[in-house]
Every structure is written in structure tokens, then in C-alpha cells.
Tab-separated table of C-alpha atoms and ligand atoms in Angstrom:
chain	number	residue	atom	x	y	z
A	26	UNK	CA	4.154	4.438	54.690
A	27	UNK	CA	2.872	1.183	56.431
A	28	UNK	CA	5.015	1.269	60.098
A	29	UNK	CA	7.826	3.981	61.623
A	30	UNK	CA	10.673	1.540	61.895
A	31	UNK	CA	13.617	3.385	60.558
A	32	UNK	CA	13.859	6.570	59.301
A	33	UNK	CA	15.771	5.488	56.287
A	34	UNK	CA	12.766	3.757	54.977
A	35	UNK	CA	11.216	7.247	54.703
A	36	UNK	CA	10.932	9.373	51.501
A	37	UNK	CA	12.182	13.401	52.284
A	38	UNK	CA	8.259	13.787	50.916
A	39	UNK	CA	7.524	11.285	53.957
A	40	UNK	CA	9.028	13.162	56.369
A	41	UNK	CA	8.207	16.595	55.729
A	42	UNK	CA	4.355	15.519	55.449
A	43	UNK	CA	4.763	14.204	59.038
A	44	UNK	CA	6.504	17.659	59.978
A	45	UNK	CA	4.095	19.590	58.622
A	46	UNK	CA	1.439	17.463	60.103
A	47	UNK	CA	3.089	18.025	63.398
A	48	UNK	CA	3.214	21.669	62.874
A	49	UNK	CA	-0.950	21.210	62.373
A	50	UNK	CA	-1.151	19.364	65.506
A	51	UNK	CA	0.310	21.871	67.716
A	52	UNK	CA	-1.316	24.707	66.043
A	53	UNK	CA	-4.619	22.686	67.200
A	54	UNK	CA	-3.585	21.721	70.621
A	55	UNK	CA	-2.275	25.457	71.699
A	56	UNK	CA	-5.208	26.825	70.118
A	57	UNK	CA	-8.059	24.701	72.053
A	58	UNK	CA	-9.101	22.572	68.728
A	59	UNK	CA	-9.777	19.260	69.488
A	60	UNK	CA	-10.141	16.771	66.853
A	61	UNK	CA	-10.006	12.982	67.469
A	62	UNK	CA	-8.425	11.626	64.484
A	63	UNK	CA	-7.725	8.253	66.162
A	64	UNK	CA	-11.323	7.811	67.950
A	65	UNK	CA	-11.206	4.417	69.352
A	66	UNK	CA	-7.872	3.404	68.120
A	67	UNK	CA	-5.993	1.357	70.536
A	68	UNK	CA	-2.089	1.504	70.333
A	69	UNK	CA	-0.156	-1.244	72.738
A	70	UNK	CA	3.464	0.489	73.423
A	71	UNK	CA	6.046	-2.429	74.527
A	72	UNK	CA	8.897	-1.032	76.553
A	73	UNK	CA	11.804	-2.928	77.334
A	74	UNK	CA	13.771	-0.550	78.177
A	75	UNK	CA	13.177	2.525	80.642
A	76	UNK	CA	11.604	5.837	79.179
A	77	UNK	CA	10.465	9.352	80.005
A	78	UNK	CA	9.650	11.197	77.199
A	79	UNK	CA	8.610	8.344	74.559
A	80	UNK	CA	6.392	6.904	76.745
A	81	UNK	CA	4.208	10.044	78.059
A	82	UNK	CA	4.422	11.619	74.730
A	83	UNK	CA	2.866	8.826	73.039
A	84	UNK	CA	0.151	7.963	75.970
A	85	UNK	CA	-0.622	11.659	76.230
A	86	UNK	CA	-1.063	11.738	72.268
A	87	UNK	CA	-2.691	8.588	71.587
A	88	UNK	CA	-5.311	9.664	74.177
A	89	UNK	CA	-5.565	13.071	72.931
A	90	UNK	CA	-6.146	11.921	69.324
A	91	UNK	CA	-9.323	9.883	70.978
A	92	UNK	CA	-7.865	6.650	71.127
A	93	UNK	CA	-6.188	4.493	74.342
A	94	UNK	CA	-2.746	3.516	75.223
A	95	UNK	CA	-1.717	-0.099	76.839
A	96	UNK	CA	1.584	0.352	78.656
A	97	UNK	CA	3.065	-2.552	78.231
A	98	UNK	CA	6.029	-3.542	79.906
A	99	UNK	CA	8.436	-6.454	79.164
A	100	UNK	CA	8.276	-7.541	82.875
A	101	UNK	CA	4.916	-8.181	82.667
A	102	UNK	CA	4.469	-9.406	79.216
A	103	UNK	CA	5.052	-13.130	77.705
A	104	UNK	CA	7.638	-11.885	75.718
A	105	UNK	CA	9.974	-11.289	78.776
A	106	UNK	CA	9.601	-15.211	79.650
A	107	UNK	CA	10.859	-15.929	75.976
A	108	UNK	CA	7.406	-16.070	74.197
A	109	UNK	CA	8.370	-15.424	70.435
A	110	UNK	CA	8.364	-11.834	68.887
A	111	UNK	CA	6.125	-13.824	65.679
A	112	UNK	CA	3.587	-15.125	67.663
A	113	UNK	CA	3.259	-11.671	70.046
A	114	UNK	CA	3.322	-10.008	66.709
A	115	UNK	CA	0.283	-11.993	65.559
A	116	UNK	CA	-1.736	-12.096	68.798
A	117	UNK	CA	-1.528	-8.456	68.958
A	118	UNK	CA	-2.868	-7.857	65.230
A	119	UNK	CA	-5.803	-9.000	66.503
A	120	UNK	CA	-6.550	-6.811	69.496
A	121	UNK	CA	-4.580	-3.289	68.827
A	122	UNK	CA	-4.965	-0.676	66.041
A	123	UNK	CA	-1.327	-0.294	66.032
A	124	UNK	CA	2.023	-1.083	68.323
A	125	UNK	CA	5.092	1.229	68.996
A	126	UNK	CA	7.967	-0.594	70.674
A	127	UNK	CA	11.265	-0.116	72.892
A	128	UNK	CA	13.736	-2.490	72.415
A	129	UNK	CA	17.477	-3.487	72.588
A	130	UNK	CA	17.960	-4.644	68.304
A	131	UNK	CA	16.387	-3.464	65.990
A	132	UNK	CA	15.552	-7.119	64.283
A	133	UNK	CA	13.139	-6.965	66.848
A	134	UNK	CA	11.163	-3.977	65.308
A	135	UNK	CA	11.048	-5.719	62.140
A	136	UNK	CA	10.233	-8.571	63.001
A	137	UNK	CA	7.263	-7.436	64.930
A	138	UNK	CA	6.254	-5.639	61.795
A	139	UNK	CA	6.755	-8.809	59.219
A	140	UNK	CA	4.539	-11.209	61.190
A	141	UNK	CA	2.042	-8.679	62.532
A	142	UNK	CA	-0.424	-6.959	60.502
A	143	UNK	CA	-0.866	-3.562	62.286
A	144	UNK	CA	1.234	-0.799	62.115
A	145	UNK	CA	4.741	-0.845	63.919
A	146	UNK	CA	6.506	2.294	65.378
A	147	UNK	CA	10.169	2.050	66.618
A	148	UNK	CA	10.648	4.328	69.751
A	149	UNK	CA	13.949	3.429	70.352
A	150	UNK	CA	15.992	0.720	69.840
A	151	UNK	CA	20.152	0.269	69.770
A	152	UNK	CA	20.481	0.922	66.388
A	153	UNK	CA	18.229	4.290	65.887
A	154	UNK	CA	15.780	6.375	67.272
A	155	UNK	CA	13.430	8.207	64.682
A	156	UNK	CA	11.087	9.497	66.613
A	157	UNK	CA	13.501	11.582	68.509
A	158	UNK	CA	14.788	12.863	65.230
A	159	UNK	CA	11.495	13.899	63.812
A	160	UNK	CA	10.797	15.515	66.603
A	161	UNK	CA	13.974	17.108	66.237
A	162	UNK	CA	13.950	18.151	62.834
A	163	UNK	CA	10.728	19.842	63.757
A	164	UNK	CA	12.459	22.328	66.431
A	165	UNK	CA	14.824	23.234	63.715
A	166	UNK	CA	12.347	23.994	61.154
A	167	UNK	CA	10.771	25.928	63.913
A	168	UNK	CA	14.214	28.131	65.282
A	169	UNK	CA	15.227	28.406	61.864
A	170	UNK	CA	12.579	28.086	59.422
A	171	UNK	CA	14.315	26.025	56.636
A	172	UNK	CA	16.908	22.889	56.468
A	173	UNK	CA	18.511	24.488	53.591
A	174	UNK	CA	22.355	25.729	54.098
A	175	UNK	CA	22.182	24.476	57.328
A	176	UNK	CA	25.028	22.795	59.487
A	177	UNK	CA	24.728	20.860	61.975
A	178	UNK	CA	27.242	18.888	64.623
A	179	UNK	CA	26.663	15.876	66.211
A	180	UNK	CA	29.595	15.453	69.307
A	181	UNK	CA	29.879	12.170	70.961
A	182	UNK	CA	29.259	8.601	70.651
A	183	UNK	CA	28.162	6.738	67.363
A	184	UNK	CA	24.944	5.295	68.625
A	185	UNK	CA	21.085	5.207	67.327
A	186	UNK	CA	21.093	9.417	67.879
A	187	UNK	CA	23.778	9.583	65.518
A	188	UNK	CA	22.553	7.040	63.194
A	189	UNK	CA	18.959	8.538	63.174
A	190	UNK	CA	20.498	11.998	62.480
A	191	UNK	CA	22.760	11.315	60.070
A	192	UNK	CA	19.749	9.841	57.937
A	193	UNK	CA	17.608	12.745	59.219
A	194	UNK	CA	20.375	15.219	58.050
A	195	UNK	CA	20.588	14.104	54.702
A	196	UNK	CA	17.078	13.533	53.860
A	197	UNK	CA	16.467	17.176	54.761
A	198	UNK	CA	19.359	18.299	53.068
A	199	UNK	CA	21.370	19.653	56.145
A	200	UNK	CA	25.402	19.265	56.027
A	201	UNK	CA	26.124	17.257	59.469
A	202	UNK	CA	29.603	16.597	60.843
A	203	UNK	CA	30.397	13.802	63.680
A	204	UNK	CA	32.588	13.992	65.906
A	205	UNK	CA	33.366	11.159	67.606
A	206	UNK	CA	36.605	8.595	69.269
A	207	UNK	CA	37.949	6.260	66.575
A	208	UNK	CA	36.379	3.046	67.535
A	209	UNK	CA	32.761	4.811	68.226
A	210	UNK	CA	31.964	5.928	64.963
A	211	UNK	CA	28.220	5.565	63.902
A	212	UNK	CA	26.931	2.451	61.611
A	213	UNK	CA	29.550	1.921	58.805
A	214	UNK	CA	26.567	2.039	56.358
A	215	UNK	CA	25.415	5.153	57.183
A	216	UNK	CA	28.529	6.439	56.708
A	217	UNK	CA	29.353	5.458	53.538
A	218	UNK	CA	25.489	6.435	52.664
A	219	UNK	CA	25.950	9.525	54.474
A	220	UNK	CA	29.365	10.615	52.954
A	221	UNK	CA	28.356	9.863	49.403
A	222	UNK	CA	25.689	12.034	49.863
A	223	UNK	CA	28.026	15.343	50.493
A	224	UNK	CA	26.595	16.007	53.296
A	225	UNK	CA	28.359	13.996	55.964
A	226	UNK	CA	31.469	13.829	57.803
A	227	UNK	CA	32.912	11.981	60.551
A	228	UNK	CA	36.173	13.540	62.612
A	229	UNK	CA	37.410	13.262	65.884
A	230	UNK	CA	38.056	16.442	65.926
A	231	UNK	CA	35.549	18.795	67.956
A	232	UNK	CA	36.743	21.697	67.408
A	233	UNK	CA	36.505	21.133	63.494
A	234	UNK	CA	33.335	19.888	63.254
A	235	UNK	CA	31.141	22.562	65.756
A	236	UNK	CA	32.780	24.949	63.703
A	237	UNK	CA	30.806	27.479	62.253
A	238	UNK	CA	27.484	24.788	63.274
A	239	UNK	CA	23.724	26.500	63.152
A	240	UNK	CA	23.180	23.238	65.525
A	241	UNK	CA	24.904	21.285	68.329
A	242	UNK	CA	23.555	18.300	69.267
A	243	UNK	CA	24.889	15.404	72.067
A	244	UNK	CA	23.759	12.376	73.677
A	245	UNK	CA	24.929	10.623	76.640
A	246	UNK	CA	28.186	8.522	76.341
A	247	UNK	CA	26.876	5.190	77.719
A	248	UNK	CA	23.265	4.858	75.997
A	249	UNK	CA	20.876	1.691	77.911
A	250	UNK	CA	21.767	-1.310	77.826
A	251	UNK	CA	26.062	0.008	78.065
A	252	UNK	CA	25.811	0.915	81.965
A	253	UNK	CA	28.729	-1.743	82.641
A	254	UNK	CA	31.296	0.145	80.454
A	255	UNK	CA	30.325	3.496	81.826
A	256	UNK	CA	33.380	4.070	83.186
A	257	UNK	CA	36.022	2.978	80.394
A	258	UNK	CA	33.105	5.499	78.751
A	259	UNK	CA	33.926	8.453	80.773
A	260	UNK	CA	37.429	8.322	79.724
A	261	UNK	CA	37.209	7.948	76.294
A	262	UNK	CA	34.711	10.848	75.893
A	263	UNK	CA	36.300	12.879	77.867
A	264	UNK	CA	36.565	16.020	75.032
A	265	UNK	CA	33.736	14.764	73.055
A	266	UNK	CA	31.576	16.951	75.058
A	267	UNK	CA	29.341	20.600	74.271
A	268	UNK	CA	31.019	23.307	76.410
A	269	UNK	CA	31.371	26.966	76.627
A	270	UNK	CA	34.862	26.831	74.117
A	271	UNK	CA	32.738	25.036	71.209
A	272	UNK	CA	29.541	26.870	71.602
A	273	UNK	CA	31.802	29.632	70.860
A	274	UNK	CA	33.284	27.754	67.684
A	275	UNK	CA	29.243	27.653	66.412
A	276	UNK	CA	27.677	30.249	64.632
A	277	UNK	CA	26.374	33.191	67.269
A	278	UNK	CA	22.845	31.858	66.783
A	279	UNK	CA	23.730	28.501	67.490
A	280	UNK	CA	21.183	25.920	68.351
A	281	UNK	CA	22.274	23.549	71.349
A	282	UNK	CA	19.949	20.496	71.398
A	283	UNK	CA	20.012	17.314	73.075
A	284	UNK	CA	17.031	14.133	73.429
A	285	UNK	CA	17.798	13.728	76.969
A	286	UNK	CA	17.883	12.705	79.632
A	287	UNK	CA	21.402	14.558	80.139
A	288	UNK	CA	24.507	14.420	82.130
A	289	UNK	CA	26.115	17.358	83.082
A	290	UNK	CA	29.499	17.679	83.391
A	291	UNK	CA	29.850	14.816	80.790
A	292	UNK	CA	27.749	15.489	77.289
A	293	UNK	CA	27.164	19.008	77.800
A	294	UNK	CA	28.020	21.312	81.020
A	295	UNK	CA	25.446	22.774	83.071
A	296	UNK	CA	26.122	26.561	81.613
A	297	UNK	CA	25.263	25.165	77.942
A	298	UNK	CA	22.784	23.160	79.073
A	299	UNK	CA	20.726	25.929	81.084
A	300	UNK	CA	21.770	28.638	78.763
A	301	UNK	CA	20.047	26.519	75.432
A	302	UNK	CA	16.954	25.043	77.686
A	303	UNK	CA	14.339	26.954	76.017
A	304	UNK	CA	15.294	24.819	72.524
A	305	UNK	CA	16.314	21.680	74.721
A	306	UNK	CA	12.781	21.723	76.562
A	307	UNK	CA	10.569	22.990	72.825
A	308	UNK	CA	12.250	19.945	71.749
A	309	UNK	CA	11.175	17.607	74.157
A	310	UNK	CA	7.878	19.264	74.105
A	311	UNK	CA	8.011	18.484	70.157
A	312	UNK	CA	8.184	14.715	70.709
A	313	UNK	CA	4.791	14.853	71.693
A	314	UNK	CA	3.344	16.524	68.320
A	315	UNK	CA	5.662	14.380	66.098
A	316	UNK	CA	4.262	11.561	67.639
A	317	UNK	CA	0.699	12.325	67.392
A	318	UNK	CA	1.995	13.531	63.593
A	319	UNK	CA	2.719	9.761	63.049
A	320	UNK	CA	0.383	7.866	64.227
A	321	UNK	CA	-2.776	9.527	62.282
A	322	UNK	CA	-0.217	9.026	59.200
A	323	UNK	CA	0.144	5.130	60.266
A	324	UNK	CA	-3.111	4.270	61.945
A	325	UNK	CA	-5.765	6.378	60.697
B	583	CP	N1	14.599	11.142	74.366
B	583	CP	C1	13.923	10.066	74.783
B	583	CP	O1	13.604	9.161	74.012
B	583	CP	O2	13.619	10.077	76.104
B	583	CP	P1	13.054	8.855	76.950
B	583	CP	O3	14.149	7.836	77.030
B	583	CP	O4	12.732	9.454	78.273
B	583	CP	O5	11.844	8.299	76.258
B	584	NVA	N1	21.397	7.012	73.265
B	584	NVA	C1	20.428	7.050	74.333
B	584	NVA	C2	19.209	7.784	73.890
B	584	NVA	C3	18.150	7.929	74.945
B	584	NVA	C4	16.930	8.637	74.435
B	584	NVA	C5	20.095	5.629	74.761
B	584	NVA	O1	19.910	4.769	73.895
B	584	NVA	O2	20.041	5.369	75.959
């Protein structure tokens, strides 16, 4: 494993050796053991778009694994004036330890990793986001201590959450339905990877797929970069969205999770929402361990 840049490029051994990694680091942190694994290590994170939980989880972590973040934000950096993604690639090799970027497409990402020579982490971009997902597939593990036999639902739009779940799903060997309006399905790939696999289907039918779901799982409707279609958004989703009626469709253990940030009274209503915090907010807390979990696998 030489850079983070889709989770698809991940083995299932990958993955659940930076989950159990993760599980290691927490154990640490809540326990009062420090241990710098990345003394020294500098790791640049680009941001073009706006962030919350990617970028404190990653400056916190980076800094409690003994190493330093750079912030660096496309406003401020030659790349925003049009200065080639090859040539930032290569001029950062030679100062950082390792790079984790936010960006629109996901050429980008790869890019940055072919003409660099440090290690390249994706933290979001518009096709997938597998950060979030390991970081998610670490609260399940944690609620329900195995992958195996579980289901879970995905309801809303087709974008890099579903993508990265779909692949996240499968690896771990969870069933995962996705429901979704015809036109927003996730990438057509994935689907046809994810349904040969047996584990995947796609509906746009709610009701069918929460049914009988360990976990339900949203996103918002317009991701960043879609704020001008927000409102043709708001009418097509209307339905696609995690309320009382399909929580009650789950299993009566259900998991309710969500990457935030969240709109309620679109995605998921406030009574879900407030009623399912405790996994929504061990989730977000989560991003912070899976992150530390992958850089010591990248950049140590
Ligand atoms: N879930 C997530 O990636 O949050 P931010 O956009 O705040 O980083
Ligand atoms: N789909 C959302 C995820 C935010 C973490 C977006 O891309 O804006």
C-alpha cells in the first residue's frame, strides 16, 4: 500500500489491518499512551474544497503521531492560479513526508500520486471518499463486532459516499442496498462490480431496501461543488430521506449513521438524527483514529 487514493485499490487484508490499527490507536489515545510513530513527519493537506472533520482529524492526528500539518489551501497555493498538479506534485516530494488532498475529480488525486514521490491520501474528492468509509467501517465493527451477515442501506444520492461504501461493503463482506432516484444512481462500474459480487443492489425503493437493515446510512442531496442545483435537488429527493417510518422498517437494533455535516428535515429528520447521535458523533470521532491508522501505514 503506497498512497490512500481509492478504496478499491485496497486488499480486504488492507483494510482490516488499517481497522485494526485504528482500533490500537484509540486504545492508546483513551488510555494516556503516547507513542510518536510519525516523529518529524511532515504531511501538507491541500483543500480545495471546505472541511470540518477531514481537516481537524488529520491536523489533530498528524500532530499527535509527532509529526506537523501544513494547511494548505487552494486560495493560497499556486495551484489555484493554474500552476500544474505534475509540477506541485514534484515540488512537494521534496519538502513533505506525505500529502492528503481535497479536491473536485479524482484525476487529480492520481495524478498527484503518479508524478510525486511521497505518499498521497484522498480526503475527498467527487468521485469517493475513503477515509470517511474507513472510519465508518470501524464504528460498525465497534456497535456490532463483525461485518459478517450484516445489511446495510445506503438512502439518497449516488455520489462519492455511495461509491466509497459500496466498495467498502463488499470488501468487508456486508450485503448493501441503494436506494436512490433513477438518474442518481452511483458510478455504473461500481455497480456492475458491486452487483456481481452478491452483495449489492440498487432500488428506488426505500422502503425495500431499509428493510430489515442492521445500518442506515445518508448523505446530503447536493454534495460541494452541486450548490446551484440544490433546489431541482430538494425535489427529487424528496422520499429518499431516513425518517421515523424506515427506521422502523430496520432491524430494532438498527444503526443510523451519517459523515456529516447534515440537513435536517432533508437526509434524515431531527428525531433520527438526535435519537442515533451517540453512533453519528463515535463516528465522527472515528475519523480521527482511521486517519492516524493510515498514515503510520503510508508514511512510516
Ligand atoms: N465527513 C466529512 O468529510 O466532513 P468534512 O467535510 O467536515 O471534512
Ligand atoms: N457528499 C458530500 C460528503 C461530505 C463529507 C460532499 O461531497 O459534499
Amino acid at each position: 500500500m503506497k498512497h490512500l487514493l481509492k478504496l478499491g485499490d485496497l486488499t480486504r487484508e488492507d483494510i482490516l489491518s488499517i481497522l485494526n490499527l485504528a482500533d490500537q490507536l484509540k486504545f492508546e489515545r483513551n488510555n494516556g499512551i503516547i507513542k510518536e510513530y510519525l516523529k518529524g513527519k511532515q504531511l501538507g493537506m491541500i483543500f480545495q474544497k471546505a472541511s470540518t472533520r477531514t481537516r481537524v482529524s488529520f491536523e489533530v492526528g498528524i500532530s499527535e503521531l509527532g509529526g506537523h500539518p501544513l494547511f494548505l489551501s487552494s486560495h493560497d497555493l499556486q495551484i489555484g492560479r493554474g500552476e500544474p498538479v505534475q509540477d506541485t506534485a514534484r515540488v512537494l516530494s521534496r519538502y513533505l513526508d506525505g500529502i492528503m488532498i481535497r479536491t473536485f475529480a479524482q484525476q487529480e488525486v492520481e495524478d498527484l500520486a503518479k508524478y510525486g514521490t511521497i505518499p498521497v491520501i484522498n480526503g475527498l474528492t467527487d468521485y469517493c471518499h475513503p477515509c470517511q468509509v474507513l472510519a465508518d467501517l470501524m464504528t460498525i465493527r465497534e456497535y456490532k463486532g463483525t461485518f459478517k451477515g450484516l445489511k446495510m442501506a445506503f438512502v439518497g444520492d449516488g455520489n462519492n459516499m455511495a461509491n466509497s461504501l459500496i466498495v467498502g461493503a463488499v470488501k468487508t463482506g456486508m450485503q448493501i442496498a441503494v436506494a436512490c432516484p433513477a438518474g442518481y444512481e452511483p458510478d455504473a462500474r461500481l455497480v456492475k462490480w458491486g452487483k456481481e459480487s452478491g452483495l449489492l443492489t440498487v432500488t428506488s425503493d426505500v422502503d425495500e431496501a431499509v428493510a430489515a437493515a442492521d445500518v442506515l446510512y445518508t448523505d446530503v442531496w447536493a454534495s460541494m461543488g452541486q450548490e446551484k442545483e440544490k433546489a431541482e435537488r430538494e425535489r427529487v429527493f424528496s422520499g429518499f430521506q431516513i425518517n421515523e417510518k424506515n427506521v422502523k422498517g430496520a432491524k430494532e437494533d438498527v444503526m443510523v449513521m451519517h459523515c456529516l455535516p447534515a440537513h435536517r428535515g432533508e437526509e434524515i429528520t431531527d428525531g433520527v438524527f438526535e435519537a442515533h447521535a451517540k453512533e453519528i458523533f463515535d463516528e465522527a470521532e472515528n475519523r480521527l483514529h482511521a486517519q492516524k491508522a493510515v498514515m503510520v501505514k503510508l508514511m512510516r
